[in-house]
Each structure stands twice: as structure tokens, then as C-alpha cells.
Amino acid sequence: MRVTYTDICRRFTECGIENAGGEARILIEEICGEFSSEKDYLCDQLLFAVEKRCTHYPLQYIIGKWWFCRCEFEVNEDCLIPRPDTEIAVEVAQKLMPQNARFADLCTGSGCIAISLLDLRPDTSAVAVELFPKTLELAKRNAERNNVADRFVGVLGDVLSGNVLGDEIFDVIVSNPPYIRSDVVPTLSKEVGFEPLAALDGGEDGMIFYRRIVEAYLENVSYDGCFIFEIGYDQAEDIKAVADNSSLKCEIIKDFGGNDRIAVLRR
Ligand SMILES: C[S@@+](CC[C@H](N)C(=O)[O-])C[C@H]1O[C@@H](n2cnc3c(N)ncnc32)[C@H](O)[C@@H]1O
């Protein structure tokens, strides 16, 4: 069966896919290796992908990659899909890190934060921690793919139990941990339902990772250093309380949509 760009847009719109035109274009380009809005494509793989997307399976997992900052990342069901708002964490860390900084990225997932920072700042080096072996392997492949593997050390570990960084001191500890409240997770979009639950669920109040990370890793932050956290749009007051509890100052930075998104905690 032949299919055109317009057919795919129509099918996506029927299925409630928001950015029907943009997604149709990406699928055609990625699967057929070229794009034309006029041409009709004879390609079973494209038809299969369109129907898969109509089940609300994420486009990013279908094409097996996504773009974040200046890099391209392999993505699959083992990792959270990198989000545009997370680029702000990279932007903030890039500005705050001193020359030749050493930083840690806790809960690294695809590795998008650490790898983008290493790409933007060739003077820096990173330790990236992840709980799941398959996800950590993916992050390491992404470090290779973006030519920063020589400055990227992947560590398998549970940031909630003990301290996986030992006694090493870092200029910055950056983290986009799971921060959705457990009761909110089931209400998220169908697409998010295909992403790993362990990448989303931040416990009853969504704050468990921030509390544990600040408690367990403050000694790993240099005297002038800081934590840089991505937070939920409604978590500014809660993260300020976490900072207060450890006598830290807390600065909140907004995202592109004007929502609170990044918290910088320092002494
Ligand atoms: C919200 S995702 C963030 C991924 C990536 N940093 C990003 O910004 O797209 C959180 C990540 O933390 C990992 N994770 C969950 N629990 C963890 C734990 N206890 N210790 C270490 N990593 C954990 C998940 O597997 C997931 O990859």
C-alpha cells in the first residue's frame, strides 16, 4: 500500500497525536531516508511505524534516537526520553562549572545531561550514576556515540542507599531524578506510560530523591560547588525546605514555559 505525508498526518490527527505534521515528517525522513510532502511512499516499515505510533507508543522509541542540546542519543524503553526542559539544567551547569570541573550526574538514564555537558565543555570530566545495568550500558554507548567516552565514567549504583561516590569531591552534582508523585504517575499521558516507571516515580510526595541526595552527597560537593536539580513545576517550596534542612541556600530557575524547573543548592 502506498502512503503520502498527507495520509500520515490525517491518520495521526484521527488518533489524537498532537504534532501530527512534525511527527509524520520525522518518521518519513528516518525510515525512508528522505522527505517529500508530494511523494507517495511504498514502504511496509513506514506503515507499521505509523500504526505503532497510533497506539501512542513514543515516536522516539520507534526511531530509536532523539536529539538533546547539540547531541544525538540512542533511546529505547530502558531510558526516559530526554526532554527539552532538561536542557536548562545543562545550560545552568555549563555556566556554573569552573574551568576543568569534575561533575557527577546522579540518575543519568540515557546520559543526556552528562554527555551534553561534556560535549559543551571539553575541559570537564564526569561520573554518571544509574541503577539499571541496561540503562547504564545505553548511557555508555551514548558517550561513545558523542565522542566523550574518554571523560565519562559510568557507575552502576543506587543513589538512595548509602553513597555511591565514595569520598570524591565534585564541583557540581547535577541530577534529574524521578520526581513525579506516586499518585500522579497513572494520570500522565499514554506516551509516558511506555517509559520506565522507575524513571518517573519520586515516592509519595515526589521528593524522596532530593532529600536522600542532599543528605548523602553534600560532603561530595566542593565548598564553592553546588547541587543542580531539575524539579517539578510545583516543587519549588518543597526543595527550598530540603535546602533549609541542610542549611543550604536555594535559587529557583524557570523553564521556557515560565514554570519553576531548576533548583541550585549551595552553601
Ligand atoms: C527522570 S530519569 C532522568 C534520566 C536523565 N538524567 C534525563 O534527564 O533524561 C531518572 C533516572 O534515574 C534512574 N534511577 C531510578 N532510581 C534510581 C536509583 N535509586 N539510583 C540511581 N538511579 C536511579 C532511572 O532508571 C532513570 O534512568
Coordinates of C-alpha atoms and ligand atoms in Angstrom, one line a residue:
M1 CA 0.0 0.0 0.0
R2 CA 1.3 3.5 -0.9
V3 CA 1.1 6.3 1.6
T4 CA 1.8 10.0 1.5
Y5 CA 2.7 12.6 4.1
T6 CA -0.9 13.9 4.0
D7 CA -2.2 10.4 4.6
I8 CA 0.0 10.0 7.7
C9 CA -0.9 13.5 9.0
R10 CA -4.6 12.6 8.7
R11 CA -4.1 9.2 10.4
F12 CA -2.2 10.8 13.3
T13 CA -4.8 13.5 13.7
E14 CA -7.5 10.8 13.9
C15 CA -5.5 9.1 16.6
G16 CA -5.1 12.2 18.7
I17 CA -1.3 12.7 18.0
E18 CA -0.7 16.3 18.8
N19 CA 2.1 17.3 16.4
A20 CA 0.9 15.2 13.5
G21 CA 2.8 17.1 10.8
G22 CA 6.1 17.2 12.6
E23 CA 6.0 13.6 13.6
A24 CA 4.9 12.4 10.1
R25 CA 7.9 14.2 8.6
I26 CA 10.4 12.7 11.1
L27 CA 9.0 9.2 10.6
I28 CA 9.3 9.5 6.8
E29 CA 12.8 11.0 7.0
E30 CA 14.1 8.4 9.4
I31 CA 12.5 5.4 7.8
C32 CA 12.7 6.3 4.1
G33 CA 16.0 8.3 4.3
E34 CA 14.4 11.3 2.5
F35 CA 11.3 13.5 2.8
S36 CA 8.9 14.9 0.3
S37 CA 5.4 16.1 1.0
E38 CA 4.3 15.2 -2.6
K39 CA 5.7 11.7 -3.0
D40 CA 3.8 8.5 -2.2
Y41 CA 5.9 6.0 -0.3
L42 CA 5.7 2.2 -0.9
C43 CA 7.2 1.1 2.4
D44 CA 5.8 -1.5 4.8
Q45 CA 8.2 -0.4 7.6
L46 CA 6.7 3.1 7.4
L47 CA 3.1 1.8 7.5
F48 CA 4.0 -0.4 10.5
A49 CA 5.6 2.6 12.3
V50 CA 2.6 4.8 11.7
E51 CA 0.2 2.2 13.2
K52 CA 2.6 1.7 16.1
R53 CA 2.6 5.5 16.8
C54 CA -1.2 5.4 16.7
T55 CA -1.1 3.2 19.8
H56 CA 0.6 6.2 21.4
Y57 CA 3.9 4.3 21.6
P58 CA 6.5 7.2 21.6
L59 CA 8.0 8.3 18.3
Q60 CA 11.4 8.5 19.9
Y61 CA 11.4 4.7 20.8
I62 CA 10.1 3.9 17.2
I63 CA 13.1 5.7 15.5
G64 CA 15.5 4.6 18.4
K65 CA 17.0 8.0 18.8
W66 CA 16.4 11.6 19.9
W67 CA 18.1 14.9 19.9
F68 CA 19.1 16.9 23.0
C69 CA 21.3 20.0 23.2
R70 CA 23.8 19.5 20.4
C71 CA 23.9 15.7 20.6
E72 CA 22.0 12.7 19.2
F73 CA 21.1 9.9 21.7
E74 CA 20.2 6.3 21.3
V75 CA 16.9 5.8 23.2
N76 CA 14.8 2.8 24.0
E77 CA 12.4 1.5 26.6
D78 CA 15.2 1.3 29.2
C79 CA 15.5 5.1 29.4
L80 CA 13.4 8.2 29.9
I81 CA 13.2 10.2 26.7
P82 CA 15.3 13.4 27.0
R83 CA 13.0 16.4 27.4
P84 CA 13.6 20.0 26.2
D85 CA 13.2 21.4 29.7
T86 CA 16.1 19.3 30.9
E87 CA 18.3 21.3 28.6
I88 CA 18.0 24.2 31.1
A89 CA 19.8 22.0 33.7
V90 CA 22.7 21.6 31.2
E91 CA 22.7 25.4 30.5
V92 CA 22.8 26.3 34.2
A93 CA 25.6 23.7 34.9
Q94 CA 27.6 24.8 31.9
K95 CA 27.6 28.4 33.3
L96 CA 28.3 27.5 36.9
M97 CA 31.1 24.9 36.4
P98 CA 34.6 26.3 36.9
Q99 CA 37.4 25.6 34.4
N100 CA 38.4 21.9 34.4
A101 CA 35.4 21.0 36.5
R102 CA 34.7 17.5 37.6
F103 CA 31.0 16.8 38.0
A104 CA 28.6 13.9 38.9
D105 CA 25.3 13.2 37.2
L106 CA 23.1 11.2 39.5
C107 CA 20.3 9.2 37.9
T108 CA 21.8 9.6 34.4
G109 CA 19.4 7.5 32.3
S110 CA 20.3 8.0 28.6
G111 CA 23.3 10.0 29.9
C112 CA 21.8 13.1 28.2
I113 CA 22.8 15.6 30.9
A114 CA 26.4 14.4 31.5
I115 CA 27.1 13.8 27.8
S116 CA 25.8 17.2 26.7
L117 CA 27.8 18.9 29.3
L118 CA 31.0 17.0 28.3
D119 CA 30.2 18.0 24.7
L120 CA 29.8 21.7 25.5
R121 CA 32.7 21.8 28.0
P122 CA 35.7 19.8 26.7
D123 CA 37.6 20.9 29.8
T124 CA 35.4 18.9 32.2
S125 CA 35.0 15.2 33.2
A126 CA 32.1 13.3 34.7
V127 CA 30.9 10.4 36.8
A128 CA 27.4 9.3 35.9
V129 CA 25.4 7.0 38.2
E130 CA 22.5 4.8 37.2
L131 CA 20.5 2.0 38.9
F132 CA 19.9 -0.3 36.0
P133 CA 22.7 -2.1 34.1
K134 CA 20.9 -2.0 30.7
T135 CA 20.3 1.8 31.1
L136 CA 23.9 2.4 32.2
E137 CA 25.2 0.4 29.1
L138 CA 22.9 2.6 26.9
A139 CA 24.5 5.8 28.5
K140 CA 28.0 4.4 27.9
R141 CA 27.1 3.8 24.2
N142 CA 25.8 7.3 24.0
A143 CA 29.0 8.6 25.4
E144 CA 30.9 6.7 22.6
R145 CA 28.4 8.0 20.0
N146 CA 29.1 11.6 21.0
N147 CA 32.9 11.2 21.3
V148 CA 33.1 11.9 25.1
A149 CA 33.7 8.4 26.4
D150 CA 37.2 9.2 27.5
R151 CA 35.9 11.8 30.0
F152 CA 32.8 9.8 31.1
V153 CA 32.8 7.2 33.8
G154 CA 29.6 5.2 34.3
V155 CA 28.9 3.8 37.7
L156 CA 26.2 1.3 38.5
G157 CA 24.6 2.2 41.8
D158 CA 21.6 3.0 43.9
V159 CA 21.7 6.7 44.9
L160 CA 19.1 6.0 47.6
S161 CA 21.2 3.6 49.6
G162 CA 24.4 4.8 51.0
N163 CA 26.9 6.9 49.0
V164 CA 28.0 5.6 45.6
L165 CA 30.5 8.4 45.0
G166 CA 32.8 7.4 47.9
D167 CA 34.9 10.3 49.2
E168 CA 35.5 12.1 45.8
I169 CA 34.8 15.8 45.7
F170 CA 32.9 17.3 42.7
D171 CA 32.4 21.0 41.6
V172 CA 28.8 20.2 40.7
I173 CA 26.4 17.4 41.3
V174 CA 23.6 17.6 38.8
S175 CA 20.5 15.4 38.8
N176 CA 17.2 15.0 37.1
P177 CA 15.9 12.2 39.4
P178 CA 12.4 10.6 39.4
Y179 CA 10.2 13.3 40.9
I180 CA 6.6 12.6 40.0
R181 CA 4.3 11.9 43.0
S182 CA 3.3 8.3 43.0
D183 CA -0.4 9.1 42.8
V184 CA 0.1 11.4 39.8
V185 CA 2.1 8.8 37.7
P186 CA -1.0 6.9 36.5
T187 CA -2.6 10.2 35.3
L188 CA 0.2 11.0 32.8
S189 CA -0.2 10.7 29.0
K190 CA -0.4 7.3 27.3
E191 CA 3.1 8.0 25.8
V192 CA 4.6 8.4 29.3
G193 CA 3.0 5.1 30.2
F194 CA 5.6 3.4 27.9
E195 CA 8.5 5.0 29.7
P196 CA 10.2 3.2 32.7
L197 CA 8.2 3.7 35.9
A198 CA 11.5 3.8 37.9
A199 CA 12.4 6.9 35.9
L200 CA 9.3 8.7 37.0
D201 CA 8.1 7.8 40.4
G202 CA 9.6 10.0 43.1
G203 CA 7.6 8.5 46.0
E204 CA 4.6 9.7 47.9
D205 CA 5.5 13.4 47.8
G206 CA 7.8 13.2 44.8
M207 CA 10.7 14.4 46.9
I208 CA 12.5 11.2 48.1
F209 CA 15.5 11.5 45.7
Y210 CA 16.2 15.2 46.6
R211 CA 16.1 14.5 50.3
R212 CA 18.3 11.5 50.1
I213 CA 20.8 13.0 47.6
V214 CA 21.3 16.2 49.6
E215 CA 21.7 14.2 52.9
A216 CA 24.1 11.6 51.4
Y217 CA 26.1 13.6 48.9
L218 CA 26.6 17.1 50.5
E219 CA 30.1 16.1 51.6
N220 CA 30.9 15.2 47.9
V221 CA 30.2 18.8 46.8
S222 CA 33.2 21.2 47.0
Y223 CA 33.0 24.2 49.3
D224 CA 32.1 26.6 46.4
G225 CA 30.2 23.9 44.5
C226 CA 26.5 23.2 44.2
F227 CA 23.7 20.8 43.5
I228 CA 21.7 21.5 40.3
F229 CA 18.4 19.7 40.3
E230 CA 15.6 19.5 37.8
I231 CA 12.3 19.8 39.8
G232 CA 8.6 19.6 39.0
Y233 CA 6.8 22.9 38.3
D234 CA 5.1 22.7 41.7
Q235 CA 8.1 21.6 43.8
A236 CA 9.9 24.9 44.5
E237 CA 8.7 25.3 48.1
D238 CA 9.5 21.6 48.9
I239 CA 13.0 21.9 47.5
K240 CA 13.6 25.1 49.5
A241 CA 12.6 23.1 52.6
V242 CA 15.1 20.4 51.7
A243 CA 17.8 23.1 51.3
D244 CA 16.9 24.7 54.6
N245 CA 17.1 21.4 56.4
S246 CA 20.8 21.2 55.4
S247 CA 21.4 25.0 55.9
L248 CA 21.9 25.5 52.1
K249 CA 20.7 28.4 50.0
C250 CA 18.3 27.7 47.2
E251 CA 17.9 29.5 43.9
I252 CA 15.0 28.6 41.6
I253 CA 15.2 29.0 37.8
K254 CA 12.2 28.9 35.4
D255 CA 11.8 26.9 32.2
F256 CA 10.9 28.1 28.7
G257 CA 7.2 27.9 29.7
G258 CA 7.7 30.1 32.8
N259 CA 7.4 27.2 35.2
D260 CA 9.8 26.6 38.1
R261 CA 12.2 24.0 36.8
I262 CA 15.7 24.1 38.2
A263 CA 16.9 24.4 41.8
V264 CA 20.5 25.3 42.6
L265 CA 21.5 24.5 46.2
R266 CA 24.7 25.8 47.6
R267 CA 26.4 26.6 51.0
Ligands
LIG1 C1 13.9 11.1 35.4 S1 15.1 9.9 34.8 C2 16.3 11.0 34.2 C3 17.2 10.5 33.2 C4 18.1 11.5 32.5 N1 19.0 12.1 33.5 C5 17.3 12.6 31.9 O1 17.4 13.8 32.4 O2 16.6 12.4 30.9 C6 15.7 9.2 36.3 C7 16.7 8.1 36.1 O3 17.1 7.6 37.4 C8 17.2 6.2 37.4 N2 17.0 5.7 38.8 C9 15.9 5.5 39.4 N3 16.1 5.1 40.7 C10 17.4 5.2 40.9 C11 18.3 4.9 42.0 N4 17.8 4.5 43.2 N5 19.6 5.1 41.9 C12 20.1 5.5 40.7 N6 19.4 5.8 39.6 C13 18.1 5.6 39.7 C14 16.2 5.7 36.4 O4 16.5 4.4 36.0 C15 16.2 6.8 35.4 O5 17.2 6.4 34.4

